[in-house]
mmCIF file of C-alpha atoms and ligand atoms in Angstrom:
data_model
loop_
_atom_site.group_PDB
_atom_site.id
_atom_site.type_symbol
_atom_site.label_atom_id
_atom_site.label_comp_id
_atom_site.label_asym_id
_atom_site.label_seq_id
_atom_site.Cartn_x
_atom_site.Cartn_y
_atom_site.Cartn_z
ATOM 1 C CA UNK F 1 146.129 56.414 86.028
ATOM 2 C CA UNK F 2 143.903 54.272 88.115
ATOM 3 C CA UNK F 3 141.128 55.251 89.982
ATOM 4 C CA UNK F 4 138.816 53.915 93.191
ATOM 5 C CA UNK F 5 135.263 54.326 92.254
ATOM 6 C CA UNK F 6 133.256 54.680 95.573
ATOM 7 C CA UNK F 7 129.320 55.258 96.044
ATOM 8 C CA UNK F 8 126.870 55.624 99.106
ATOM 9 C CA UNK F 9 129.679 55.023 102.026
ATOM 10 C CA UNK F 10 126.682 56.272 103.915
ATOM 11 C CA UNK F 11 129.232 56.873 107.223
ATOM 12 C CA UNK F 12 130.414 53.648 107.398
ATOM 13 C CA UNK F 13 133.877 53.632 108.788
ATOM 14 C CA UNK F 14 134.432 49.758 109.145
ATOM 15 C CA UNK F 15 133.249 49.344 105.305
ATOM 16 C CA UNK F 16 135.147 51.849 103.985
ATOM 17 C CA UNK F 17 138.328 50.840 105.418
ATOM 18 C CA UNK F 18 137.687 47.078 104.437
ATOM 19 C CA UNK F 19 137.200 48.634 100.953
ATOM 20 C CA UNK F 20 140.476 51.042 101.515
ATOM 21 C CA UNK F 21 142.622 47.739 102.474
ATOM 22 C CA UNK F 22 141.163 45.567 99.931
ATOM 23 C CA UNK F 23 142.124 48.116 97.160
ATOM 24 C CA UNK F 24 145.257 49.342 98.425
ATOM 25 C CA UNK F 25 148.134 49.802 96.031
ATOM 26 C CA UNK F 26 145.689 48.882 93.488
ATOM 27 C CA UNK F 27 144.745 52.878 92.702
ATOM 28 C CA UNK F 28 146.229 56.803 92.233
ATOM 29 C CA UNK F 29 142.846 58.817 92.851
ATOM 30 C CA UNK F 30 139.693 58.346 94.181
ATOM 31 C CA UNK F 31 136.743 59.173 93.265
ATOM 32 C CA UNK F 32 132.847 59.140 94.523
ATOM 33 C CA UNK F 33 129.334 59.085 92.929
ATOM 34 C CA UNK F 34 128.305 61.155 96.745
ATOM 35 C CA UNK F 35 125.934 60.071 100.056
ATOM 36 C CA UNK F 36 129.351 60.310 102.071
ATOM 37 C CA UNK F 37 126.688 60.514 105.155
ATOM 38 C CA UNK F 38 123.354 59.499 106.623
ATOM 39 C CA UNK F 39 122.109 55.977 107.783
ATOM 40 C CA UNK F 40 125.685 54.746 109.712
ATOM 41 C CA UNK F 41 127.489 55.766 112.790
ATOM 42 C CA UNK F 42 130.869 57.533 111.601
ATOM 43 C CA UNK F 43 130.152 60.928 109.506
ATOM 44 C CA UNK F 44 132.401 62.856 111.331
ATOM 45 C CA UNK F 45 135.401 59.805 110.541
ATOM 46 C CA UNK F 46 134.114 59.800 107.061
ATOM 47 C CA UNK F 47 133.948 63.361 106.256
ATOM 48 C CA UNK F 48 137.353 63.838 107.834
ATOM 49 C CA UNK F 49 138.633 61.328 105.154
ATOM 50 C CA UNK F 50 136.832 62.337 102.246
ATOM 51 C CA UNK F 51 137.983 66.287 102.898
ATOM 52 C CA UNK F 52 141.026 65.136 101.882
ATOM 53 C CA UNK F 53 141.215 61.767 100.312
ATOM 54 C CA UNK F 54 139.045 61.996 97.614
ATOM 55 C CA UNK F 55 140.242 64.374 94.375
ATOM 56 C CA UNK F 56 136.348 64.494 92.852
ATOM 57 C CA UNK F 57 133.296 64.242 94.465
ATOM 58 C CA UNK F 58 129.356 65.018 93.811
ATOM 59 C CA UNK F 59 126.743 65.654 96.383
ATOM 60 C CA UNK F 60 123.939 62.659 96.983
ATOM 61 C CA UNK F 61 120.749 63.806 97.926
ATOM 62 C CA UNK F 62 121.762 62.522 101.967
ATOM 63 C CA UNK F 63 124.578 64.808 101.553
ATOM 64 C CA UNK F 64 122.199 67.758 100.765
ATOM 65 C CA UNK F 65 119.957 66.664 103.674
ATOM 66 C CA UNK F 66 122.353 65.774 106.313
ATOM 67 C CA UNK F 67 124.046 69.319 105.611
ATOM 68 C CA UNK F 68 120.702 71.428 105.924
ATOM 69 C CA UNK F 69 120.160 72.704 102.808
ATOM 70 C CA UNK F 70 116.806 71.358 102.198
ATOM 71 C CA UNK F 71 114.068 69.828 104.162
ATOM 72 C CA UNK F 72 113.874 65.922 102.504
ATOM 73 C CA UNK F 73 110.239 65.465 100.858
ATOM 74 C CA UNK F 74 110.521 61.684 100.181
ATOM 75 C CA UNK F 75 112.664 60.248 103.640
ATOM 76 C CA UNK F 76 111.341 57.504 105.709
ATOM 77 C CA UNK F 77 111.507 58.341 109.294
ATOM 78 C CA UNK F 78 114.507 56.125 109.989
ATOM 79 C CA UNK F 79 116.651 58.558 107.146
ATOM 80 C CA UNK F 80 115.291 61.591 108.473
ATOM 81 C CA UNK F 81 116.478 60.323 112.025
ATOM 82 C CA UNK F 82 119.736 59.579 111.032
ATOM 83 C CA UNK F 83 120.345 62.530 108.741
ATOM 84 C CA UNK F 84 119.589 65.322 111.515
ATOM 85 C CA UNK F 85 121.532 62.841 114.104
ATOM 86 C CA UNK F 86 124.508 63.105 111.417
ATOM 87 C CA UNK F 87 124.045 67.392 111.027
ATOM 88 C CA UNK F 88 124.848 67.205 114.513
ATOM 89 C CA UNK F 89 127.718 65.620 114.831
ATOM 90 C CA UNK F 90 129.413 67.481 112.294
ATOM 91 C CA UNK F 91 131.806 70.488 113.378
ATOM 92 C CA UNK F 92 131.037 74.280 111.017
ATOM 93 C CA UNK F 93 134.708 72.825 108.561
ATOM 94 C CA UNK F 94 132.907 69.798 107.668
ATOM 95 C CA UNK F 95 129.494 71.096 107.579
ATOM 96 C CA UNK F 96 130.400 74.119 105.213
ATOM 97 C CA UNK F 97 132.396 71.032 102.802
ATOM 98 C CA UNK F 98 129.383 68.901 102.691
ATOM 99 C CA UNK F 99 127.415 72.362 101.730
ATOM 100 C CA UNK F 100 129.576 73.193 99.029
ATOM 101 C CA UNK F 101 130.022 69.894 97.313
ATOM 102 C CA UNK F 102 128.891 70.215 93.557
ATOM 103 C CA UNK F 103 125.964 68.780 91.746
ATOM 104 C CA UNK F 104 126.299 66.148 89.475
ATOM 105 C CA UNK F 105 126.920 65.793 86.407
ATOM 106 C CA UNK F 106 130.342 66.407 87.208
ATOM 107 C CA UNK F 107 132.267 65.932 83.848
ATOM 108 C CA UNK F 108 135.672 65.365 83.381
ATOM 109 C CA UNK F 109 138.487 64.541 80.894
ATOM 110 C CA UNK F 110 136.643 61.778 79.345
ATOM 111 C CA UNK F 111 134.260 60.784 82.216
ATOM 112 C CA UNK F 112 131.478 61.569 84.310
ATOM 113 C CA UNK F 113 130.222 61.544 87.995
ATOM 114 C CA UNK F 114 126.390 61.843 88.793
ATOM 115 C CA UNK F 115 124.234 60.417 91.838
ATOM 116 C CA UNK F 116 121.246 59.526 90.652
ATOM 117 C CA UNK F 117 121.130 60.310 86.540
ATOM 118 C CA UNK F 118 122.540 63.325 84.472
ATOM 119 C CA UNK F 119 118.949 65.100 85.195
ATOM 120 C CA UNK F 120 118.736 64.858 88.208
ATOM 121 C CA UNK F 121 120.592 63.605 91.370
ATOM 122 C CA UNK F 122 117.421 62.353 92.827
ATOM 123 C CA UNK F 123 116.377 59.623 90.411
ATOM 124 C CA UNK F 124 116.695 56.147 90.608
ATOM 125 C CA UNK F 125 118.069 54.204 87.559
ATOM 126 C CA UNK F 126 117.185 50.875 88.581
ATOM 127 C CA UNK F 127 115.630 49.700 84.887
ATOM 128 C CA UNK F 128 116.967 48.716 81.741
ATOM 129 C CA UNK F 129 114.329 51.017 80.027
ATOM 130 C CA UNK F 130 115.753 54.245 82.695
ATOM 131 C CA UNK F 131 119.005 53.442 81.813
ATOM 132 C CA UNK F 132 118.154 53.447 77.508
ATOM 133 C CA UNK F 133 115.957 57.223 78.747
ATOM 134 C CA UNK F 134 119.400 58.759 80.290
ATOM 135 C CA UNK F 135 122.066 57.688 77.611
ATOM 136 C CA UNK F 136 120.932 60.298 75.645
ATOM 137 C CA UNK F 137 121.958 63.044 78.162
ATOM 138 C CA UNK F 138 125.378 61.640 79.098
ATOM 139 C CA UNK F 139 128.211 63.799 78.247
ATOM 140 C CA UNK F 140 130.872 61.381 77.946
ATOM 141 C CA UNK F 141 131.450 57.694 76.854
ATOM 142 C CA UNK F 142 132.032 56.824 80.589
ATOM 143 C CA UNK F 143 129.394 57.621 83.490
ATOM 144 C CA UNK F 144 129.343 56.620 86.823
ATOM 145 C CA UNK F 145 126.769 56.482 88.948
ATOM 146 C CA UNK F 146 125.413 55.310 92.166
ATOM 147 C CA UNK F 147 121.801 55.947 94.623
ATOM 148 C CA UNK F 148 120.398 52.941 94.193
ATOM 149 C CA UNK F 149 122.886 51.130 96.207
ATOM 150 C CA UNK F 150 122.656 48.269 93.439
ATOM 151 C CA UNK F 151 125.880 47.387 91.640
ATOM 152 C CA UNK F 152 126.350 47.008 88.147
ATOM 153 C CA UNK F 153 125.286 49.689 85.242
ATOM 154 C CA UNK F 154 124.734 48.864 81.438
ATOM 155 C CA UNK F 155 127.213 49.321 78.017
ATOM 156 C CA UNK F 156 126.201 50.013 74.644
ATOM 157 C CA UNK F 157 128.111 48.721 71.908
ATOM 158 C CA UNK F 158 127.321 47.521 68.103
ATOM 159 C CA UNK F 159 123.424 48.519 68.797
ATOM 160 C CA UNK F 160 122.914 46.419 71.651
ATOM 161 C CA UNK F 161 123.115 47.344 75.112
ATOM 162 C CA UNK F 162 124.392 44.646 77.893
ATOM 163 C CA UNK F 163 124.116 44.406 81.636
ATOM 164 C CA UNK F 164 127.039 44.621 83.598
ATOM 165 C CA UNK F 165 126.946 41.910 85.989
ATOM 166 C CA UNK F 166 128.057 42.194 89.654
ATOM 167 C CA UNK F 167 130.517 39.440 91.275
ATOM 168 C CA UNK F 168 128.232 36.227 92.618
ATOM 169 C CA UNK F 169 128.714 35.167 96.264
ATOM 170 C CA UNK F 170 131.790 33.428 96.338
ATOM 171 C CA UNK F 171 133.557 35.612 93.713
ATOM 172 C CA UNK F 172 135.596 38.807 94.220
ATOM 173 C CA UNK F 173 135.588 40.582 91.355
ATOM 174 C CA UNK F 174 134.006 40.832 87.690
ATOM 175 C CA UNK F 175 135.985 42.800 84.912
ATOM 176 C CA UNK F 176 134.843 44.293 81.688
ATOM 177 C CA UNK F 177 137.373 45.341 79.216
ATOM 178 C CA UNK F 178 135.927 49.165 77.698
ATOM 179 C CA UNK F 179 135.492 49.670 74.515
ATOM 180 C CA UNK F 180 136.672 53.269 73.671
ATOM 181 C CA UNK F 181 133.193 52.973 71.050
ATOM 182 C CA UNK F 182 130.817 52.019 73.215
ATOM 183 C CA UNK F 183 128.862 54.067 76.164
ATOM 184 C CA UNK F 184 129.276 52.946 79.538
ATOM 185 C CA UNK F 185 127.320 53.684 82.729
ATOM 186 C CA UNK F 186 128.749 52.525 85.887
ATOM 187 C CA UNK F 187 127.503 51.631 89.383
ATOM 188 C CA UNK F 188 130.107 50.918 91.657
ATOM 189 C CA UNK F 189 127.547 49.937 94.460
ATOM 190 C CA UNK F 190 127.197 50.878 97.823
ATOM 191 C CA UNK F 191 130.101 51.316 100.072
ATOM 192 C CA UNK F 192 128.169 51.905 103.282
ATOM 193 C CA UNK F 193 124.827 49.896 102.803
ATOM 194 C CA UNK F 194 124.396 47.139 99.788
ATOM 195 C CA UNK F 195 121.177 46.838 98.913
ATOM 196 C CA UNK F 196 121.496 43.871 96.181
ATOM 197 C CA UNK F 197 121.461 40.827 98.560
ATOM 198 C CA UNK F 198 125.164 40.766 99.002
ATOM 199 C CA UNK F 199 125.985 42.297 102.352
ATOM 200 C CA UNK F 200 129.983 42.599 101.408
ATOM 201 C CA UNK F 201 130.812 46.316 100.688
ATOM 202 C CA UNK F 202 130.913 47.340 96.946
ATOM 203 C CA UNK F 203 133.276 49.615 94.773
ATOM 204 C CA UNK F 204 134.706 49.627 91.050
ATOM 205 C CA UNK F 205 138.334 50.157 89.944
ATOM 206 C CA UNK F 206 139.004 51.970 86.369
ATOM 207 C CA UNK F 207 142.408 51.657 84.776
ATOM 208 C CA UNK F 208 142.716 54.183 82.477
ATOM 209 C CA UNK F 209 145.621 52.888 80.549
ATOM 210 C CA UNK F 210 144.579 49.153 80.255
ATOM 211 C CA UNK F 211 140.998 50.076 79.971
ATOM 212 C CA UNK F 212 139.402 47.992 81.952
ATOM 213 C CA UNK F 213 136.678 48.235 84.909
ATOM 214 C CA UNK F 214 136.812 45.881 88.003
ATOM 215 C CA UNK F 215 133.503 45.679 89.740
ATOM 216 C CA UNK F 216 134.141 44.347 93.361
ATOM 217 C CA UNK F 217 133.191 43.374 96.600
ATOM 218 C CA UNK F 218 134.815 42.407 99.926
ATOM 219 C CA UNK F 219 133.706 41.590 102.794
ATOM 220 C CA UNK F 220 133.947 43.868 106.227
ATOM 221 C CA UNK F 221 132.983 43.724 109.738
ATOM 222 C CA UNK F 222 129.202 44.038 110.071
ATOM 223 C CA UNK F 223 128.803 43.471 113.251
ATOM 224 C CA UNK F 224 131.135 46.301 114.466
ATOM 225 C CA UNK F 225 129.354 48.825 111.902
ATOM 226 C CA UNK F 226 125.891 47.632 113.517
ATOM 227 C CA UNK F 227 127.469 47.882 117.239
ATOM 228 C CA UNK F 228 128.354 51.353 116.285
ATOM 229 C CA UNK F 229 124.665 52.426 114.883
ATOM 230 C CA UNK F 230 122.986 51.165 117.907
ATOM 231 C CA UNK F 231 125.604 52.884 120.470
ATOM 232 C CA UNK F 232 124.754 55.993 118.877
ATOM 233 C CA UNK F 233 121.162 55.425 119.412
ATOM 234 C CA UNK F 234 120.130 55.783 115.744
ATOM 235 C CA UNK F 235 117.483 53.011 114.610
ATOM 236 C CA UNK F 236 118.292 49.367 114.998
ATOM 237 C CA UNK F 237 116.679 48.790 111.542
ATOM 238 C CA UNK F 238 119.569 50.817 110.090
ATOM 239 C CA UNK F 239 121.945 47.937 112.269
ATOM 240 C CA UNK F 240 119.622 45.257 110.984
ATOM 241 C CA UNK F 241 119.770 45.697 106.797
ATOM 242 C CA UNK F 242 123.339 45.853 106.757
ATOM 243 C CA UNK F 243 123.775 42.108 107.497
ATOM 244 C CA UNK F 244 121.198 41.258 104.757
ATOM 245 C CA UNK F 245 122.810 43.247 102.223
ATOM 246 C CA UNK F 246 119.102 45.243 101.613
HETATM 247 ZN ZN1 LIG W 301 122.620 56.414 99.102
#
């Protein structure tokens, strides 16, 4: 078994299908750390995919606004924008999916999906010292995570715990053999809208068998994904970050 790791594709068609190309042949199931929506131009194109392409999936906190279940305390006006811009273009099918997508942790034979950290799909686990505070409450050896739009995650193995580092400009990939001892937590990085400098659209591939864990990163049509955010009339600052990777 092999399996696409995907994270915050945020509604961004042209990224996604870079990503889908990129990896194709390369994986059996898919899988996705949630934020589907918000921030880009193609929900309705994304949603339409996911409903069928992906076999396990856990709600982000843009899923839970974009759908209407809660009022967001802590978006900035642009997210807020976007997220009731996305409820709208959504049709009752797709709506009622996004609604009923489950809260993280989702655990599964020998793994784990959250959005933000095993408490709570809201936080950010941006630190080396949030990362040590959550390993505690992981349910499996293997976690995968995603929010903060920042590829990479940690291991721990013989007492010491390593940073997983993300492929440098220029490179395509970085691969990290798993240790069946150690713990793992996994950010595949941001599908839809990188925020760690590299503009090029991020995802992870897990083979089970060989045991390893590809971190990756190609590179997609920006410009069409910011043509398509200012068409729609959602903010041009949304267009703008996406070509700085932040
Ligand atoms: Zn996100």
């Amino acid at each position: 078994m092999r399996r696409l790791i995907l994270s915050d594709i945020h509604s961004n068609w042209d990224a996604l299908q870079a990503v889908l190309q990129d990896a194709a042949g390369l994986y059996d199931e898919i899988l996705c750390c949630g934020d589907l929506v918000g921030y880009n131009a193609c929900p309705r194109d994304v949603i339409g995919w996911a409903m069928s392409a992906v076999a396990h999936v856990v709600r982000g906190n843009h899923d839970r606004v974009c759908a209407f279940i809660e009022e967001p305390t802590d978006f900035n006006h642009y997210a807020l924008e976007a997220a009731r811009w996305t409820n709208a273009q959504l049709d009752a099918r797709q709506l009622a999916w996004l609604r009923s997508l489950p809260v993280g942790p989702l655990v599964l034979e020998g793994f784990e999906l959250v959005h933000g950290s095993p408490y709570d799909e809201d936080e950010y686990v941006v630190e080396r010292r949030e990362a040590g505070e959550i390993a505690q409450a992981l349910h499996t050896r293997l976690c995968f995570f995603g929010h903060t739009h920042l590829q990479g995650g940690w291991v721990w193995a013989d007492g010491a715990m390593l940073e997983l580092r993300r492929p440098r400009f220029g490179e395509s990939e970085t691969v990290y053999e798993l240790d069946p001892q150690a713990q793992w937590l996994v950010n595949p990085g941001s599908v839809g809208q990188p925020r760690d400098r590299d503009p090029r659209a991020a995802y992870a591939l897990w083979d089970v068998e060989r045991r390893t864990v590809a971190l990756r990163r190609v590179e997609y049509r920006v410009e069409e994904a910011q043509k398509r955010i200012l068409d729609a009339g959602l903010p041009e600052h949304l267009a703008m970050r996406l070509a700085f990777g932040r």
